[in-house]
């Protein structure tokens, strides 16, 4: 979802560093890391209460460019591609962000829609562990129980992710990953893309925290430089980057998704 723009009042580099530190399951662990990283004088419960006060802007969330076309294509392939959603957010908050987007949510069934507060996730580890994606695959296989087709294996699955923790989770699950980061996160991770794609989250996090410490010690800037194309720095042209083992890639937009690369006929 394209909801990062709701936090434009703060420094962009800090937002995307902390946002991706916070994207872990269970959510309380992510909250603890964000509170610690920003030195907020709040408990986790107080933080959650404050966040809940600001949910209204998310009712205007929109899908990232290319998402609806991608889902439409993937839902109409022959042979059929089976879709599942595995999100670090809670089901109520996801509903807040998507209740006005039936064209998005209609591609997933309740069985194959998995959230951090799902009962099945309470005994599992969240992202960056691969449990949530493996559980999503198991649910797809459960939905196929009445068919004669073989069960899916992790190496037959493709994960679409926008977060660092999500990429690490997909790699940990033994699945291929297509990483489509928000332009702000892409700028923050410049030079670290292959570490992200390899799932080396701890290495990336150490480098991000070191960079944040350097920025905090430096003279504060007036704000992020905005180019004519509306992105943070650069030319707007995003180079496709592939992991060394070929199991993960970074692209600038789902509009650039190469179906042929994954042998998907649309």
CSV table of C-alpha atoms in Angstrom, one decimal:
chain,number,residue,atom,x,y,z
A,1,UNK,CA,0.0,0.0,0.0
A,2,UNK,CA,1.1,3.6,-0.7
A,3,UNK,CA,0.7,5.0,2.8
A,4,UNK,CA,4.2,6.3,3.4
A,5,UNK,CA,3.3,9.8,2.2
A,6,UNK,CA,1.2,10.3,5.4
A,7,UNK,CA,4.5,10.8,7.3
A,8,UNK,CA,6.0,13.6,5.2
A,9,UNK,CA,6.2,16.1,8.1
A,10,UNK,CA,9.3,14.4,9.5
A,11,UNK,CA,12.8,13.7,8.0
A,12,UNK,CA,12.4,11.1,5.3
A,13,UNK,CA,15.6,9.2,6.0
A,14,UNK,CA,14.6,8.7,9.6
A,15,UNK,CA,11.1,7.7,8.8
A,16,UNK,CA,12.1,4.9,6.4
A,17,UNK,CA,14.9,3.6,8.6
A,18,UNK,CA,12.7,3.4,11.7
A,19,UNK,CA,9.6,2.2,9.7
A,20,UNK,CA,11.5,-0.9,8.5
A,21,UNK,CA,13.0,-1.5,12.0
A,22,UNK,CA,9.4,-1.6,13.2
A,23,UNK,CA,8.0,-3.9,10.6
A,24,UNK,CA,8.3,-7.1,12.6
A,25,UNK,CA,5.9,-9.6,14.2
A,26,UNK,CA,4.5,-9.7,16.7
A,27,UNK,CA,3.8,-5.9,16.3
A,28,UNK,CA,4.7,-5.2,20.0
A,29,UNK,CA,8.4,-6.1,19.1
A,30,UNK,CA,8.3,-3.6,16.3
A,31,UNK,CA,6.8,-0.9,18.5
A,32,UNK,CA,9.5,-1.5,21.1
A,33,UNK,CA,12.2,-1.0,18.5
A,34,UNK,CA,10.6,2.2,17.2
A,35,UNK,CA,10.2,3.6,20.7
A,36,UNK,CA,13.8,2.8,21.5
A,37,UNK,CA,15.1,4.2,18.3
A,38,UNK,CA,13.3,7.5,18.7
A,39,UNK,CA,13.7,7.7,22.5
A,40,UNK,CA,10.0,8.3,22.9
A,41,UNK,CA,8.9,8.5,26.6
A,42,UNK,CA,6.1,6.1,26.0
A,43,UNK,CA,5.2,2.5,26.9
A,44,UNK,CA,4.1,0.2,24.1
A,45,UNK,CA,0.5,0.5,25.1
A,46,UNK,CA,0.7,4.3,25.3
A,47,UNK,CA,2.3,4.3,21.8
A,48,UNK,CA,-0.4,2.1,20.4
A,49,UNK,CA,-3.1,4.4,21.8
A,50,UNK,CA,-1.4,7.4,20.2
A,51,UNK,CA,-1.1,5.7,16.9
A,52,UNK,CA,-4.8,4.7,16.9
A,53,UNK,CA,-5.7,8.4,17.1
A,54,UNK,CA,-4.1,9.0,13.7
A,55,UNK,CA,-5.6,6.1,11.7
A,56,UNK,CA,-8.0,8.4,9.8
A,57,UNK,CA,-5.6,9.4,7.0
A,58,UNK,CA,-5.0,5.7,6.2
A,59,UNK,CA,-8.7,5.5,5.1
A,60,UNK,CA,-7.4,7.3,1.9
A,61,UNK,CA,-4.6,4.8,1.2
A,62,UNK,CA,-4.2,3.7,-2.4
A,63,UNK,CA,-2.5,0.7,-3.9
A,64,UNK,CA,1.1,1.2,-5.2
A,65,UNK,CA,1.3,1.8,-8.9
A,66,UNK,CA,0.9,-1.4,-10.9
A,67,UNK,CA,-0.6,-3.5,-8.0
A,68,UNK,CA,-4.1,-3.8,-9.4
A,69,UNK,CA,-3.0,-4.6,-12.9
A,70,UNK,CA,-0.5,-7.2,-11.5
A,71,UNK,CA,-3.3,-8.9,-9.4
A,72,UNK,CA,-5.6,-8.9,-12.3
A,73,UNK,CA,-3.1,-10.6,-14.5
A,74,UNK,CA,-2.1,-13.1,-11.8
A,75,UNK,CA,-5.7,-14.0,-11.1
A,76,UNK,CA,-6.4,-14.8,-14.7
A,77,UNK,CA,-3.5,-17.0,-15.7
A,78,UNK,CA,-3.8,-20.5,-17.2
A,79,UNK,CA,-2.5,-22.7,-15.5
A,80,UNK,CA,-3.9,-20.9,-12.4
A,81,UNK,CA,-1.6,-19.0,-10.0
A,82,UNK,CA,-2.7,-19.3,-6.4
A,83,UNK,CA,-2.6,-16.0,-4.4
A,84,UNK,CA,-2.2,-15.4,-0.7
A,85,UNK,CA,-1.6,-12.3,1.4
A,86,UNK,CA,0.7,-12.3,4.4
A,87,UNK,CA,0.8,-9.0,6.3
A,88,UNK,CA,2.6,-7.8,9.4
A,89,UNK,CA,-0.3,-5.5,10.1
A,90,UNK,CA,-3.3,-6.5,12.1
A,91,UNK,CA,-6.6,-7.4,10.4
A,92,UNK,CA,-8.5,-4.3,11.8
A,93,UNK,CA,-5.8,-1.9,10.6
A,94,UNK,CA,-5.7,-3.6,7.2
A,95,UNK,CA,-9.4,-3.1,7.0
A,96,UNK,CA,-9.0,0.6,7.8
A,97,UNK,CA,-6.5,0.9,4.9
A,98,UNK,CA,-8.4,-1.2,2.3
A,99,UNK,CA,-12.2,-1.2,3.1
A,100,UNK,CA,-12.6,1.3,0.2
A,101,UNK,CA,-10.6,-0.9,-2.2
A,102,UNK,CA,-12.7,-4.0,-3.1
A,103,UNK,CA,-10.7,-4.2,-6.4
A,104,UNK,CA,-7.7,-5.0,-4.2
A,105,UNK,CA,-9.1,-7.3,-1.5
A,106,UNK,CA,-11.3,-9.3,-3.8
A,107,UNK,CA,-8.3,-11.3,-5.1
A,108,UNK,CA,-7.8,-13.0,-1.7
A,109,UNK,CA,-10.0,-15.3,0.2
A,110,UNK,CA,-10.4,-15.2,4.1
A,111,UNK,CA,-8.4,-18.5,4.2
A,112,UNK,CA,-5.5,-17.1,2.2
A,113,UNK,CA,-5.4,-13.7,4.0
A,114,UNK,CA,-3.0,-13.8,6.9
A,115,UNK,CA,-2.3,-11.1,9.5
A,116,UNK,CA,-0.1,-10.6,12.5
A,117,UNK,CA,-3.0,-11.0,14.9
A,118,UNK,CA,-4.3,-14.2,13.3
A,119,UNK,CA,-4.7,-17.1,15.8
A,120,UNK,CA,-2.3,-19.3,13.7
A,121,UNK,CA,0.4,-16.7,14.0
A,122,UNK,CA,0.4,-16.6,17.8
A,123,UNK,CA,2.7,-19.6,18.0
A,124,UNK,CA,4.8,-18.5,15.1
A,125,UNK,CA,7.7,-16.0,14.7
A,126,UNK,CA,7.0,-12.9,12.6
A,127,UNK,CA,9.1,-11.3,9.9
A,128,UNK,CA,12.0,-11.4,9.4
A,129,UNK,CA,11.4,-15.1,10.1
A,130,UNK,CA,9.8,-17.0,7.3
A,131,UNK,CA,6.9,-18.5,9.3
A,132,UNK,CA,4.2,-16.1,8.0
A,133,UNK,CA,5.0,-17.0,4.3
A,134,UNK,CA,5.2,-20.7,5.0
A,135,UNK,CA,1.9,-20.6,6.8
A,136,UNK,CA,0.4,-18.7,3.8
A,137,UNK,CA,1.7,-21.5,1.5
A,138,UNK,CA,0.2,-24.1,3.8
A,139,UNK,CA,-3.2,-22.3,3.6
A,140,UNK,CA,-3.0,-22.4,-0.2
A,141,UNK,CA,-2.3,-26.1,0.0
A,142,UNK,CA,-5.2,-26.6,2.3
A,143,UNK,CA,-7.5,-24.8,-0.2
A,144,UNK,CA,-6.2,-27.2,-2.9
A,145,UNK,CA,-6.9,-30.3,-0.8
A,146,UNK,CA,-9.9,-31.2,-2.9
A,147,UNK,CA,-8.0,-31.1,-6.1
A,148,UNK,CA,-5.6,-33.7,-7.6
A,149,UNK,CA,-2.8,-31.3,-8.1
A,150,UNK,CA,0.5,-31.4,-6.2
A,151,UNK,CA,1.1,-29.2,-3.1
A,152,UNK,CA,3.1,-26.1,-3.5
A,153,UNK,CA,6.7,-26.0,-2.4
A,154,UNK,CA,8.6,-22.9,-1.1
A,155,UNK,CA,10.8,-22.8,-4.1
A,156,UNK,CA,7.7,-22.5,-6.3
A,157,UNK,CA,6.5,-19.4,-4.5
A,158,UNK,CA,7.2,-15.7,-5.3
A,159,UNK,CA,6.9,-13.1,-2.6
A,160,UNK,CA,6.2,-9.4,-3.3
A,161,UNK,CA,7.5,-7.2,-0.6
A,162,UNK,CA,8.2,-3.5,0.2
A,163,UNK,CA,10.0,-3.9,3.5
A,164,UNK,CA,13.5,-5.1,4.5
A,165,UNK,CA,12.0,-7.5,7.1
A,166,UNK,CA,9.6,-8.9,4.5
A,167,UNK,CA,12.5,-9.6,2.1
A,168,UNK,CA,14.4,-11.4,4.8
A,169,UNK,CA,11.2,-13.4,5.7
A,170,UNK,CA,10.7,-14.4,2.1
A,171,UNK,CA,14.3,-15.5,1.8
A,172,UNK,CA,14.1,-17.4,5.2
A,173,UNK,CA,11.1,-19.2,3.8
A,174,UNK,CA,13.1,-20.5,0.9
A,175,UNK,CA,11.0,-18.5,-1.6
A,176,UNK,CA,11.9,-16.1,-4.4
A,177,UNK,CA,11.4,-12.4,-3.7
A,178,UNK,CA,10.5,-9.3,-5.7
A,179,UNK,CA,11.3,-6.2,-3.6
A,180,UNK,CA,9.5,-3.0,-4.5
A,181,UNK,CA,10.5,-0.5,-1.9
A,182,UNK,CA,9.0,3.0,-1.5
A,183,UNK,CA,11.4,5.6,-3.1
A,184,UNK,CA,12.2,6.9,0.4
A,185,UNK,CA,13.4,3.5,1.6
A,186,UNK,CA,15.2,3.0,-1.7
A,187,UNK,CA,17.2,6.2,-1.1
A,188,UNK,CA,18.1,5.1,2.5
A,189,UNK,CA,19.2,1.7,1.3
A,190,UNK,CA,21.4,2.9,-1.6
A,191,UNK,CA,24.5,0.8,-1.8
A,192,UNK,CA,23.0,-1.9,0.5
A,193,UNK,CA,20.5,-3.4,-2.0
A,194,UNK,CA,22.2,-6.7,-2.4
A,195,UNK,CA,22.5,-7.2,1.4
A,196,UNK,CA,18.7,-6.6,1.6
A,197,UNK,CA,18.1,-9.0,-1.3
A,198,UNK,CA,20.2,-11.6,0.4
A,199,UNK,CA,18.1,-11.4,3.5
A,200,UNK,CA,21.0,-10.2,5.7
A,201,UNK,CA,18.7,-8.0,7.8
A,202,UNK,CA,21.0,-7.7,10.7
A,203,UNK,CA,23.9,-6.4,8.6
A,204,UNK,CA,21.6,-3.9,6.9
A,205,UNK,CA,20.1,-2.7,10.2
A,206,UNK,CA,23.6,-2.1,11.6
A,207,UNK,CA,24.5,0.0,8.6
A,208,UNK,CA,21.2,1.9,8.7
A,209,UNK,CA,21.6,2.7,12.4
A,210,UNK,CA,25.2,3.9,11.8
A,211,UNK,CA,24.0,6.1,9.0
A,212,UNK,CA,21.2,7.5,11.2
A,213,UNK,CA,23.7,8.3,14.0
A,214,UNK,CA,25.9,10.1,11.5
A,215,UNK,CA,22.9,12.1,10.2
A,216,UNK,CA,21.8,13.0,13.7
A,217,UNK,CA,25.3,14.3,14.5
A,218,UNK,CA,25.5,16.3,11.4
A,219,UNK,CA,24.0,19.7,10.8
A,220,UNK,CA,20.2,19.3,10.2
A,221,UNK,CA,19.1,19.8,6.6
A,222,UNK,CA,16.2,21.9,5.5
A,223,UNK,CA,14.5,18.9,4.0
A,224,UNK,CA,14.7,16.1,1.5
A,225,UNK,CA,15.5,17.3,-2.0
A,226,UNK,CA,12.6,16.7,-4.3
A,227,UNK,CA,13.3,16.3,-8.0
A,228,UNK,CA,11.0,17.2,-10.9
A,229,UNK,CA,9.7,13.6,-11.0
A,230,UNK,CA,8.6,13.7,-7.4
A,231,UNK,CA,11.1,11.3,-6.1
A,232,UNK,CA,13.7,11.8,-3.3
A,233,UNK,CA,16.9,12.4,-5.2
A,234,UNK,CA,18.1,10.6,-8.3
A,235,UNK,CA,16.6,10.8,-11.8
A,236,UNK,CA,13.5,8.7,-11.2
A,237,UNK,CA,15.0,5.8,-13.3
A,238,UNK,CA,15.4,2.8,-11.0
A,239,UNK,CA,18.0,0.2,-12.0
A,240,UNK,CA,16.8,-3.4,-11.5
A,241,UNK,CA,19.2,-5.1,-9.0
A,242,UNK,CA,19.4,-8.8,-8.6
A,243,UNK,CA,20.8,-10.9,-5.7
A,244,UNK,CA,24.0,-12.8,-6.2
A,245,UNK,CA,22.1,-16.2,-6.2
A,246,UNK,CA,19.3,-14.9,-8.5
A,247,UNK,CA,16.5,-15.6,-6.0
A,248,UNK,CA,15.6,-12.0,-5.3
A,249,UNK,CA,15.4,-8.8,-7.3
A,250,UNK,CA,14.6,-5.1,-6.6
A,251,UNK,CA,12.5,-3.1,-9.1
A,252,UNK,CA,11.3,0.4,-9.0
A,253,UNK,CA,7.6,-0.2,-9.6
A,254,UNK,CA,5.3,-3.2,-10.1
A,255,UNK,CA,4.5,-1.5,-13.5
A,256,UNK,CA,8.0,-2.8,-14.4
A,257,UNK,CA,7.4,-6.4,-13.3
A,258,UNK,CA,8.8,-8.8,-15.9
A,259,UNK,CA,6.3,-11.7,-16.1
A,260,UNK,CA,8.5,-13.6,-18.6
A,261,UNK,CA,11.3,-13.7,-16.1
A,262,UNK,CA,9.1,-16.0,-13.9
A,263,UNK,CA,7.6,-17.8,-16.9
A,264,UNK,CA,4.2,-16.3,-16.2
A,265,UNK,CA,2.0,-16.1,-19.4
A,266,UNK,CA,-0.4,-13.1,-19.3
